[in-house]
CSV table of C-alpha atoms in Angstrom, one decimal:
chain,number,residue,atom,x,y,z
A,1,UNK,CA,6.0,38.5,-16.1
A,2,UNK,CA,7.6,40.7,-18.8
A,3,UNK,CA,6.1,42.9,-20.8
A,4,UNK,CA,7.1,44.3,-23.6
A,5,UNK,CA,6.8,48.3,-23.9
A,6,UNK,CA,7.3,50.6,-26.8
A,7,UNK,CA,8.8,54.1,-25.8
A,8,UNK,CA,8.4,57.1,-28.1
A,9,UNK,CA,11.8,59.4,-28.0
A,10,UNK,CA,12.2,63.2,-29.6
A,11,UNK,CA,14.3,65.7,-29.4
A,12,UNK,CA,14.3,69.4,-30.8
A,13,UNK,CA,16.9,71.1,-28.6
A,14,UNK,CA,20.8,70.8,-29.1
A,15,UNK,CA,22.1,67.6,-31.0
A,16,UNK,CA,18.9,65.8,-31.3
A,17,UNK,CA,20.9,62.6,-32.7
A,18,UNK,CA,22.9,63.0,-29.2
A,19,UNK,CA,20.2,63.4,-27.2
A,20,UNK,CA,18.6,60.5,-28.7
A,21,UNK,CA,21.1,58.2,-28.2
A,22,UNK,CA,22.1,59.4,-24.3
A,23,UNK,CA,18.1,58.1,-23.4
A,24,UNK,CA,18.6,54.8,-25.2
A,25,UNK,CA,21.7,54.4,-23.2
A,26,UNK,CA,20.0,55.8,-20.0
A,27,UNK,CA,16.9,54.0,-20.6
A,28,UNK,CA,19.2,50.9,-21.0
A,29,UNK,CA,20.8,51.4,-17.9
A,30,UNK,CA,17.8,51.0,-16.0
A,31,UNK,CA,17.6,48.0,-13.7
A,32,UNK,CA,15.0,45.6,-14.8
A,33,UNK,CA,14.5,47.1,-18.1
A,34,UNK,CA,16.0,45.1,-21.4
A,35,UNK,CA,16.1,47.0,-24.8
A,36,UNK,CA,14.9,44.6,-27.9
A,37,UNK,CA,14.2,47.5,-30.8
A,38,UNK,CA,15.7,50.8,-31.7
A,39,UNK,CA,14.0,52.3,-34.8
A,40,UNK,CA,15.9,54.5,-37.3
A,41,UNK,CA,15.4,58.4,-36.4
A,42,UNK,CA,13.2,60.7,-38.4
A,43,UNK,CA,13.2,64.2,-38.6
A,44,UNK,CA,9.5,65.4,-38.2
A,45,UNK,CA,8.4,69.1,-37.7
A,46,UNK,CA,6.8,69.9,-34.8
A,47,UNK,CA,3.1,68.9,-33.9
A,48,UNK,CA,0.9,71.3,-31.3
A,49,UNK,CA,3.0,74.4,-31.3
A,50,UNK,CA,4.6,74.9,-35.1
A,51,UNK,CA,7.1,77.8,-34.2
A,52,UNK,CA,10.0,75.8,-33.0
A,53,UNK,CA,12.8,73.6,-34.6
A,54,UNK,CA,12.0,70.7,-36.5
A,55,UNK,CA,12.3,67.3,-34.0
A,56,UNK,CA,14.3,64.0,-34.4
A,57,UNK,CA,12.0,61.0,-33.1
A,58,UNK,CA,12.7,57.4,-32.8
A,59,UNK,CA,10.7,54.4,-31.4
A,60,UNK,CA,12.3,52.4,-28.7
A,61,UNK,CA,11.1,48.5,-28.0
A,62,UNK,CA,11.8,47.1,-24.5
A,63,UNK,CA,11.2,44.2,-22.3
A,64,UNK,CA,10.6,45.1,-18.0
A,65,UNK,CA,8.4,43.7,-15.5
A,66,UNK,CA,8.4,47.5,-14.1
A,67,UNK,CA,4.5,48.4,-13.5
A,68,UNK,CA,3.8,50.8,-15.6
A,69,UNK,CA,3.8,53.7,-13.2
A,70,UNK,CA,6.9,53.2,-11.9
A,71,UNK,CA,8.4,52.3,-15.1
A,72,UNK,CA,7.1,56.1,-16.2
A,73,UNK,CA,8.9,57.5,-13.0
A,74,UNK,CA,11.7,56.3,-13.9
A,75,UNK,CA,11.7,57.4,-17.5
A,76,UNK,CA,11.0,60.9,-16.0
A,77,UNK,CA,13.7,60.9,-14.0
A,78,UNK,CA,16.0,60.4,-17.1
A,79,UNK,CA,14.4,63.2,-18.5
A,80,UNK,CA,14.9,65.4,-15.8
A,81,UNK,CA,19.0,64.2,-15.3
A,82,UNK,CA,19.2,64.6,-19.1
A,83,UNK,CA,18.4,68.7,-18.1
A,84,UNK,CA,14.3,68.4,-19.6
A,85,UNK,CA,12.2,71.1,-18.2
A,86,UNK,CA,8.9,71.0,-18.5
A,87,UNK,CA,8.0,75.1,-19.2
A,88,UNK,CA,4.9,74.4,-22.1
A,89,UNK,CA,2.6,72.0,-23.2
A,90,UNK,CA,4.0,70.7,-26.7
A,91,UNK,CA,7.1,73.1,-26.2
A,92,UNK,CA,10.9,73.0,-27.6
A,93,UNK,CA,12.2,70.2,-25.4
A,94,UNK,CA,16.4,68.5,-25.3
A,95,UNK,CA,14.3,65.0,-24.7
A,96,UNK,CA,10.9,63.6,-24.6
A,97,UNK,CA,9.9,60.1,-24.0
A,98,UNK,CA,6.6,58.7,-23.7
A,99,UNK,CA,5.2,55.5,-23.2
A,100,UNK,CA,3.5,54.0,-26.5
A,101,UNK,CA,1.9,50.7,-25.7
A,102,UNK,CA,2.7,48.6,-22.2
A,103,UNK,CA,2.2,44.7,-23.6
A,104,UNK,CA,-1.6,44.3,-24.5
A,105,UNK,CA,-2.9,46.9,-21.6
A,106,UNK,CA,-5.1,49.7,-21.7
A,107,UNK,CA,-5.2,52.4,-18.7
A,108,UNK,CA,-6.7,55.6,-18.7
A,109,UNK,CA,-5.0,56.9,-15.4
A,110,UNK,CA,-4.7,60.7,-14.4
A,111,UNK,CA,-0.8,60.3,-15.1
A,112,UNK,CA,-0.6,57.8,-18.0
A,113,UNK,CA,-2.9,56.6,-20.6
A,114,UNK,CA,-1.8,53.9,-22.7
A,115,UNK,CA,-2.4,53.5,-25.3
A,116,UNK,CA,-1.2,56.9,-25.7
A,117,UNK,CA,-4.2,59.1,-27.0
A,118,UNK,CA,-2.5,61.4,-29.6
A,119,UNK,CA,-0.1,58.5,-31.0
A,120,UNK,CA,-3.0,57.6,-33.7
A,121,UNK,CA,-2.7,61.1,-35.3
A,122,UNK,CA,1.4,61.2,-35.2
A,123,UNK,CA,3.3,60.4,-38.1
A,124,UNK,CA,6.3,60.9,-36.2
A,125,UNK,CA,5.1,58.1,-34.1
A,126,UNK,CA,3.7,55.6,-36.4
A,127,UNK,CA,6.2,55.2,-38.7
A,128,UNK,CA,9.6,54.3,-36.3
A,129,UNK,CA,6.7,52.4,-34.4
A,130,UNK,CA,5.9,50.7,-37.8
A,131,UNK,CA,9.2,50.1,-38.7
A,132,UNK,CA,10.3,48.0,-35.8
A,133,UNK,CA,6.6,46.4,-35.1
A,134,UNK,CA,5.5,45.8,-38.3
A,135,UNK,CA,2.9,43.0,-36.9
A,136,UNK,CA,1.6,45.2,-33.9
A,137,UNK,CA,-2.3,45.3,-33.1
A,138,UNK,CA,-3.0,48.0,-30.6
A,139,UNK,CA,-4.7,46.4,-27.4
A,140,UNK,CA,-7.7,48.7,-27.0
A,141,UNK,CA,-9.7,48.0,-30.7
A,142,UNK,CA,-7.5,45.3,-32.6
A,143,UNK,CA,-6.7,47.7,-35.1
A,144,UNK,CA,-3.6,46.7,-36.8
A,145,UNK,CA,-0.4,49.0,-37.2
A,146,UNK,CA,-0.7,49.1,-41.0
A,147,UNK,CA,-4.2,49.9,-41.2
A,148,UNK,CA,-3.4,52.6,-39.1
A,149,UNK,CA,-0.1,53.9,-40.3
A,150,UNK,CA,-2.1,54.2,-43.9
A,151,UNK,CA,-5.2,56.8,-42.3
A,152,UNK,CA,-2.5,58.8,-41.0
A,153,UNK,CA,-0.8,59.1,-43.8
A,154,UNK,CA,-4.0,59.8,-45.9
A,155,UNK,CA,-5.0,62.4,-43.3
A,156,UNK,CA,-1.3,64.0,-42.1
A,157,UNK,CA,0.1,66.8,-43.7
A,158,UNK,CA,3.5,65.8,-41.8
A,159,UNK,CA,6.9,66.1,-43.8
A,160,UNK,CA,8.6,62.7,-42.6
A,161,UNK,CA,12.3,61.9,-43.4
A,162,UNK,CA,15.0,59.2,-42.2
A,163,UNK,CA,18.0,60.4,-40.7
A,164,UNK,CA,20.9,58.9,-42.3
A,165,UNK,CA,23.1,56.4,-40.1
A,166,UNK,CA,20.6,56.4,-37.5
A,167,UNK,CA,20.0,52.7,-35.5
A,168,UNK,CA,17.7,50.6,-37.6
A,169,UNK,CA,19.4,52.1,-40.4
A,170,UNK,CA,23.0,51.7,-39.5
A,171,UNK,CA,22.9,47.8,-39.5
Protein backbone atom coordinates (compact mmCIF):
# COMPACT_ATOMS: atom_id res chain seq x y z
CA UNK A 1 0.00 0.00 0.00
CA UNK A 2 1.25 3.59 -0.67
CA UNK A 3 2.29 5.82 1.59
CA UNK A 4 2.65 9.10 1.37
CA UNK A 5 6.14 10.62 2.52
CA UNK A 6 7.26 14.22 3.07
CA UNK A 7 11.01 14.77 2.22
CA UNK A 8 12.88 17.86 3.63
CA UNK A 9 15.59 19.20 0.80
CA UNK A 10 18.48 22.08 1.47
CA UNK A 11 21.19 23.23 -0.01
CA UNK A 12 24.06 25.72 1.08
CA UNK A 13 26.82 24.89 -1.35
CA UNK A 14 26.96 26.08 -5.18
CA UNK A 15 23.51 26.97 -6.82
CA UNK A 16 21.29 25.95 -4.17
CA UNK A 17 18.06 26.62 -6.60
CA UNK A 18 20.13 23.94 -8.94
CA UNK A 19 20.77 21.66 -6.50
CA UNK A 20 17.29 21.72 -5.35
CA UNK A 21 15.76 21.03 -8.38
CA UNK A 22 18.49 18.01 -9.62
CA UNK A 23 17.06 15.98 -6.22
CA UNK A 24 13.48 16.55 -7.16
CA UNK A 25 14.31 15.30 -10.50
CA UNK A 26 16.53 12.52 -9.06
CA UNK A 27 14.14 11.69 -6.41
CA UNK A 28 11.52 11.50 -9.20
CA UNK A 29 13.44 9.22 -11.12
CA UNK A 30 13.27 6.67 -8.58
CA UNK A 31 11.41 3.58 -9.38
CA UNK A 32 8.37 3.16 -7.23
CA UNK A 33 8.45 6.57 -6.00
CA UNK A 34 5.61 9.24 -7.39
CA UNK A 35 6.11 13.01 -6.51
CA UNK A 36 2.55 14.79 -5.48
CA UNK A 37 4.01 18.30 -3.77
CA UNK A 38 6.90 20.56 -4.30
CA UNK A 39 6.82 23.48 -1.87
CA UNK A 40 8.21 26.97 -2.85
CA UNK A 41 12.01 27.36 -1.68
CA UNK A 42 13.01 29.53 1.28
CA UNK A 43 16.18 30.90 2.06
CA UNK A 44 16.82 30.09 5.83
CA UNK A 45 20.26 30.71 7.70
CA UNK A 46 21.81 27.91 8.99
CA UNK A 47 20.63 26.01 12.12
CA UNK A 48 23.50 23.90 14.44
CA UNK A 49 26.65 25.47 13.15
CA UNK A 50 25.93 29.40 12.28
CA UNK A 51 29.27 30.09 10.35
CA UNK A 52 28.35 28.98 6.96
CA UNK A 53 26.18 30.31 4.01
CA UNK A 54 22.70 30.92 4.35
CA UNK A 55 20.53 27.52 3.00
CA UNK A 56 17.72 27.14 0.39
CA UNK A 57 15.11 24.49 1.71
CA UNK A 58 12.01 23.16 0.17
CA UNK A 59 9.49 20.44 1.25
CA UNK A 60 9.00 17.57 -1.09
CA UNK A 61 5.50 15.42 -0.93
CA UNK A 62 5.66 11.84 -2.42
CA UNK A 63 3.72 8.73 -2.77
CA UNK A 64 6.06 5.02 -2.68
CA UNK A 65 5.31 1.75 -1.18
CA UNK A 66 9.39 1.73 -0.53
CA UNK A 67 9.79 0.64 3.26
CA UNK A 68 11.11 3.23 4.84
CA UNK A 69 14.65 2.02 5.11
CA UNK A 70 15.17 1.29 1.84
CA UNK A 71 13.37 4.33 0.64
CA UNK A 72 16.19 6.32 2.90
CA UNK A 73 18.98 4.19 1.01
CA UNK A 74 17.97 5.25 -1.82
CA UNK A 75 17.62 8.96 -1.01
CA UNK A 76 21.25 8.60 0.17
CA UNK A 77 22.45 7.29 -2.72
CA UNK A 78 21.21 10.50 -4.62
CA UNK A 79 23.00 12.45 -2.21
CA UNK A 80 26.06 10.72 -2.65
CA UNK A 81 25.76 10.76 -6.89
CA UNK A 82 24.80 14.48 -6.43
CA UNK A 83 28.78 14.75 -4.93
CA UNK A 84 27.30 15.14 -0.84
CA UNK A 85 29.96 14.27 1.57
CA UNK A 86 29.24 13.81 4.85
CA UNK A 87 32.58 15.72 6.68
CA UNK A 88 30.45 17.41 9.91
CA UNK A 89 27.47 17.15 11.79
CA UNK A 90 25.15 20.19 10.63
CA UNK A 91 27.99 21.21 8.16
CA UNK A 92 27.98 23.23 4.69
CA UNK A 93 26.45 20.57 2.48
CA UNK A 94 25.56 20.82 -2.03
CA UNK A 95 22.31 18.62 -0.80
CA UNK A 96 20.54 17.31 2.17
CA UNK A 97 17.37 15.42 2.20
CA UNK A 98 15.68 13.94 5.01
CA UNK A 99 12.72 12.10 5.61
CA UNK A 100 9.87 14.20 7.41
CA UNK A 101 6.89 11.99 8.08
CA UNK A 102 6.46 8.34 6.35
CA UNK A 103 2.26 8.11 6.17
CA UNK A 104 0.97 8.04 9.84
CA UNK A 105 4.23 5.97 11.26
CA UNK A 106 6.37 6.56 13.99
CA UNK A 107 10.00 4.65 14.25
CA UNK A 108 12.72 5.43 16.45
CA UNK A 109 15.36 3.20 14.62
CA UNK A 110 19.32 3.63 15.05
CA UNK A 111 19.30 4.99 11.32
CA UNK A 112 15.89 6.83 10.97
CA UNK A 113 13.48 8.38 13.29
CA UNK A 114 10.35 9.60 11.94
CA UNK A 115 9.00 11.70 12.77
CA UNK A 116 12.06 13.50 12.45
CA UNK A 117 13.22 14.74 16.04
CA UNK A 118 14.54 18.24 15.24
CA UNK A 119 11.70 19.12 12.54
CA UNK A 120 9.43 20.66 15.51
CA UNK A 121 12.15 23.38 16.25
CA UNK A 122 12.86 24.18 12.30
CA UNK A 123 11.40 26.98 10.68
CA UNK A 124 12.93 26.06 7.66
CA UNK A 125 10.97 22.92 7.89
CA UNK A 126 7.69 23.92 8.96
CA UNK A 127 6.83 26.39 6.85
CA UNK A 128 7.43 24.60 3.01
CA UNK A 129 5.97 21.62 5.06
CA UNK A 130 2.97 23.94 6.01
CA UNK A 131 2.65 25.33 2.83
CA UNK A 132 1.95 22.22 0.85
CA UNK A 133 0.14 20.23 4.00
CA UNK A 134 -1.71 22.65 5.37
CA UNK A 135 -4.14 19.91 7.05
CA UNK A 136 -1.23 17.66 8.39
CA UNK A 137 -1.43 16.05 12.00
CA UNK A 138 1.87 14.53 12.95
CA UNK A 139 1.36 10.68 13.78
CA UNK A 140 3.15 10.51 17.09
CA UNK A 141 0.79 13.23 19.41
CA UNK A 142 -2.12 14.52 16.91
CA UNK A 143 -0.67 17.74 17.11
CA UNK A 144 -1.74 19.69 14.15
CA UNK A 145 0.74 21.51 11.57
CA UNK A 146 -0.66 24.97 12.46
CA UNK A 147 -0.58 24.63 16.03
CA UNK A 148 2.80 23.79 15.58
CA UNK A 149 4.10 26.09 12.84
CA UNK A 150 2.69 28.99 15.38
CA UNK A 151 5.15 27.78 18.68
CA UNK A 152 7.91 27.89 16.32
CA UNK A 153 7.36 30.87 15.20
CA UNK A 154 6.72 32.35 18.69
CA UNK A 155 9.97 30.64 19.88
CA UNK A 156 12.45 30.91 16.54
CA UNK A 157 14.60 33.64 16.04
CA UNK A 158 14.94 32.28 12.24
CA UNK A 159 14.99 34.88 9.31
CA UNK A 160 12.56 33.02 6.70
CA UNK A 161 12.10 34.27 3.12
CA UNK A 162 10.52 32.84 -0.24
CA UNK A 163 12.62 32.55 -3.13
CA UNK A 164 11.08 34.12 -6.02
CA UNK A 165 10.02 31.78 -8.98
CA UNK A 166 10.57 28.79 -6.92
CA UNK A 167 7.93 25.57 -7.46
CA UNK A 168 4.80 26.31 -5.47
CA UNK A 169 5.38 29.78 -6.33
CA UNK A 170 5.91 29.61 -10.00
CA UNK A 171 2.32 28.20 -10.81
Amino acid sequence: MKKRVLLGIGSNLGDKKANLETAIREIGDIKGVEITGISSFYITPPWGREDQDEFLNGVVEIETDMPPLELLHRLQAVEINMGRERKEKWGPRNIDIDILLYGEEVMDLEELKVPHPYMRERLFVLVPLAEIRPDLVFPDDGAHIGEVLAKALRNGKENIRKLDNSPASAH
